[in-house]
Amino acid sequence: MRQVNLGMIGGGTVGSGVFHALQLNGGLMASRIGVNVAIRKIAVKAFDEPRPYEIPRAVMTTDWRSVVNDPDVHLVAELVGGTTLAREIILSALKLGKPVITANKALLSAHGEELFATAEKFGANLYYEASVCGGIPIIKSLREGFVGNRIKALYGIVNGTCNYILTRMKLEGADFAAVLADAQKQGYAETPPDLDIDGWDAQHKIGILASLAHGFWVSPKKIHVEGIRPVSALDIKFARELGYTIKLLGIIKRNDDLRLAIDESKGRPARKSKIANRKCRVQVSVYPTLIPNSHVLAGVNHVFNAVFVRGDIVGDTLFYGRGAGKDATASAVLSDLADAALDLKLGTKYRLPPFVPHECAGAVMPIEDVVSQYFVRLNVADRPGVLAKIAAIFGQSKIGISSVIQPEGHEGESVPLIFMLHYATNGAVMKALSKIGKLPVVKSKPVMIRVESFE
Ligand code: HSE
C-alpha cells in the first residue's frame, strides 16, 4: 500500500490544524515512511464554522457516517471531542475493522476499556498520542521507548491552564481569583474553568498514563483529585520562602517492593503465575504540590507541560512542550497517522496493541495510605501555648515536624503559622488536621499542601 486514505471527523481547531499540518508536512512524512496519507473527506458540524485554518469546501461533508462507511477510507480520525458522538464514531469505525486515531482524553478516561476491547474484538487498532499533553510524545515513549522499563514514578505538569495561573501567581504575587479572571479575559482559561482548575482534565490524562505505565485500567473514580482553587498567594509566598514552587502535579508512583519479584525466586525472575497473582499498588493522584526550586519541574512555567518519568533501567527522563493548541495537537495526530499508515502498509495492525495488561494485577492505593511530606498553613490566635497545643496533636499522631515559621505578629491577633511535616500517611495527617481545625485558637480551616522531594 503506497497510499492510505484518511477520513477525518471534526474540522474545528484540532481538525483544521491536522489538515493544515498535512498540507505542510505530508510530503515529508511520506518520504520518511514510504506511504502517503491522503485526506479523502472531513466531516464537519457546519461548512462555515469558524476555524483557524481554512478547509476547502469540496473536501467537507456534514455526514460523518458517510466518511466512516466509505470503503475507500482506510483510517478514521475522531477529532470532535465530547463523549457521546465521539464514542459512537469510534465504535462504528472499529467495528468495521478500521484503525482509529483520537485526541479525546475525556472519552478514553470514561470509556477506554470498552474502546480497547472493541478494537481487539474487531481486529482494529486505536491510536491516542494527542490525548495526553498535546505535542509531547509521551504515549509513544511509554509504550515503545520505555518498553523495557518498569515505571517507578511519573510526575506530570499536564494542565497548561493551571500551570499558567500558578506561574503568574508566583511571579506577580497575585491572588488566584484575579489571575483566573485575567486568564479568562485573555483566552488562556475556559469559561467555566472547572474542568481545568479543579483538576479533572489532569485526572483524565494521568489516568491514561497510569493505565499505560502499569498495565491495569485505572478508573478515574480511583484517582484522588484536588484542584488549585484553594492555593492562595500566602501559600505561594511561604512556599517560596522555604525554597519551593507550587505546581499542580499528577503523580503515578509504584509502591510495592519490586525486589520481591526477584527475591522470591532466589535470583531468577519469578514464575509468571506468581507475578500475575501479586498486586502492585500504585499511587495515582492529582494535587497541588510543593516542588523544591532546584528540581527541573519547578522551572516549567506558563502554559507549558512537562512529564518526568523514572524507569528502573533508564533512570530519570524529562519531556517538555506545549500540551495544547492546534499545532502541538496536530503534531501528535500526525505521529499517530504515520504509525497507522505504516501498520496498514506492512499489515502489522497488532504490532502495538492500544493497551495490554502487564506482568501483575494492579490496584490504585487509597489516598489515606499514600505517604508524603506536607506543608501546613494555619491561621491562629497569637497567644502563649497555641504552638504547644498544635504540636501536641501532631506528636500524639506520631507526625514529625521538620520546621515551623511564624511571622512576627501582634499578640492577641491572628497570625499565619506554617509547619513542614516529615513523612506520614495522608490518613494520619488528615485526622490530625481535623482535630487541629477544631481548636478554638485556630481561626480558619487548615490548609495542607503535599511536598514532593522526588526521592
Ligand atoms: N485545557 C487543557 C490545558 C488542554 O489547560 O492544559 C487540553 O487538555
Short mmCIF file of C-alpha atoms and ligand atoms in Angstrom, two decimals, residues 103 105 130-134 158-163 188-190 195-196 201-202 205 303 305 323-325 329, ligand 1:
data_model
loop_
_atom_site.label_atom_id
_atom_site.label_comp_id
_atom_site.label_asym_id
_atom_site.label_seq_id
_atom_site.Cartn_x
_atom_site.Cartn_y
_atom_site.Cartn_z
CA ALA A 103 -7.26 13.08 20.68
CA LYS A 105 -8.84 12.18 26.72
CA ALA A 130 -2.81 13.52 21.11
CA SER A 131 -4.97 12.66 24.11
CA VAL A 132 -2.26 13.48 26.67
CA CYS A 133 -0.03 16.55 26.73
CA GLY A 134 -0.57 17.71 23.14
CA VAL A 158 -0.23 18.11 32.50
CA ASN A 159 -2.62 21.05 32.63
CA GLY A 160 -1.46 24.24 30.94
CA THR A 161 -4.23 26.41 32.36
CA CYS A 162 -3.33 25.59 35.96
CA ASN A 163 0.37 25.98 35.26
CA TYR A 188 -5.92 31.17 28.42
CA ALA A 189 -8.68 29.73 30.62
CA GLU A 190 -12.08 28.44 29.58
CA LEU A 195 -12.54 21.14 34.15
CA ASP A 196 -9.04 22.59 34.28
CA ASP A 201 -8.58 17.44 32.85
CA ALA A 202 -5.38 16.36 34.63
CA LYS A 205 -4.57 12.46 31.38
CA VAL A 303 1.20 27.08 29.64
CA ASN A 305 3.53 20.89 30.21
CA GLY A 323 0.27 20.47 25.99
CA ALA A 324 -2.46 22.04 23.91
CA GLY A 325 -3.15 24.18 20.86
CA THR A 329 -2.02 18.60 18.93
N1 HSE B 1 -7.28 22.55 28.88
C1 HSE B 1 -6.07 21.80 28.81
C2 HSE B 1 -4.96 22.57 29.48
C3 HSE B 1 -5.63 21.49 27.42
O1 HSE B 1 -5.18 23.66 30.02
O2 HSE B 1 -3.86 22.05 29.53
C4 HSE B 1 -6.41 20.39 26.81
O3 HSE B 1 -6.24 19.22 27.54
#
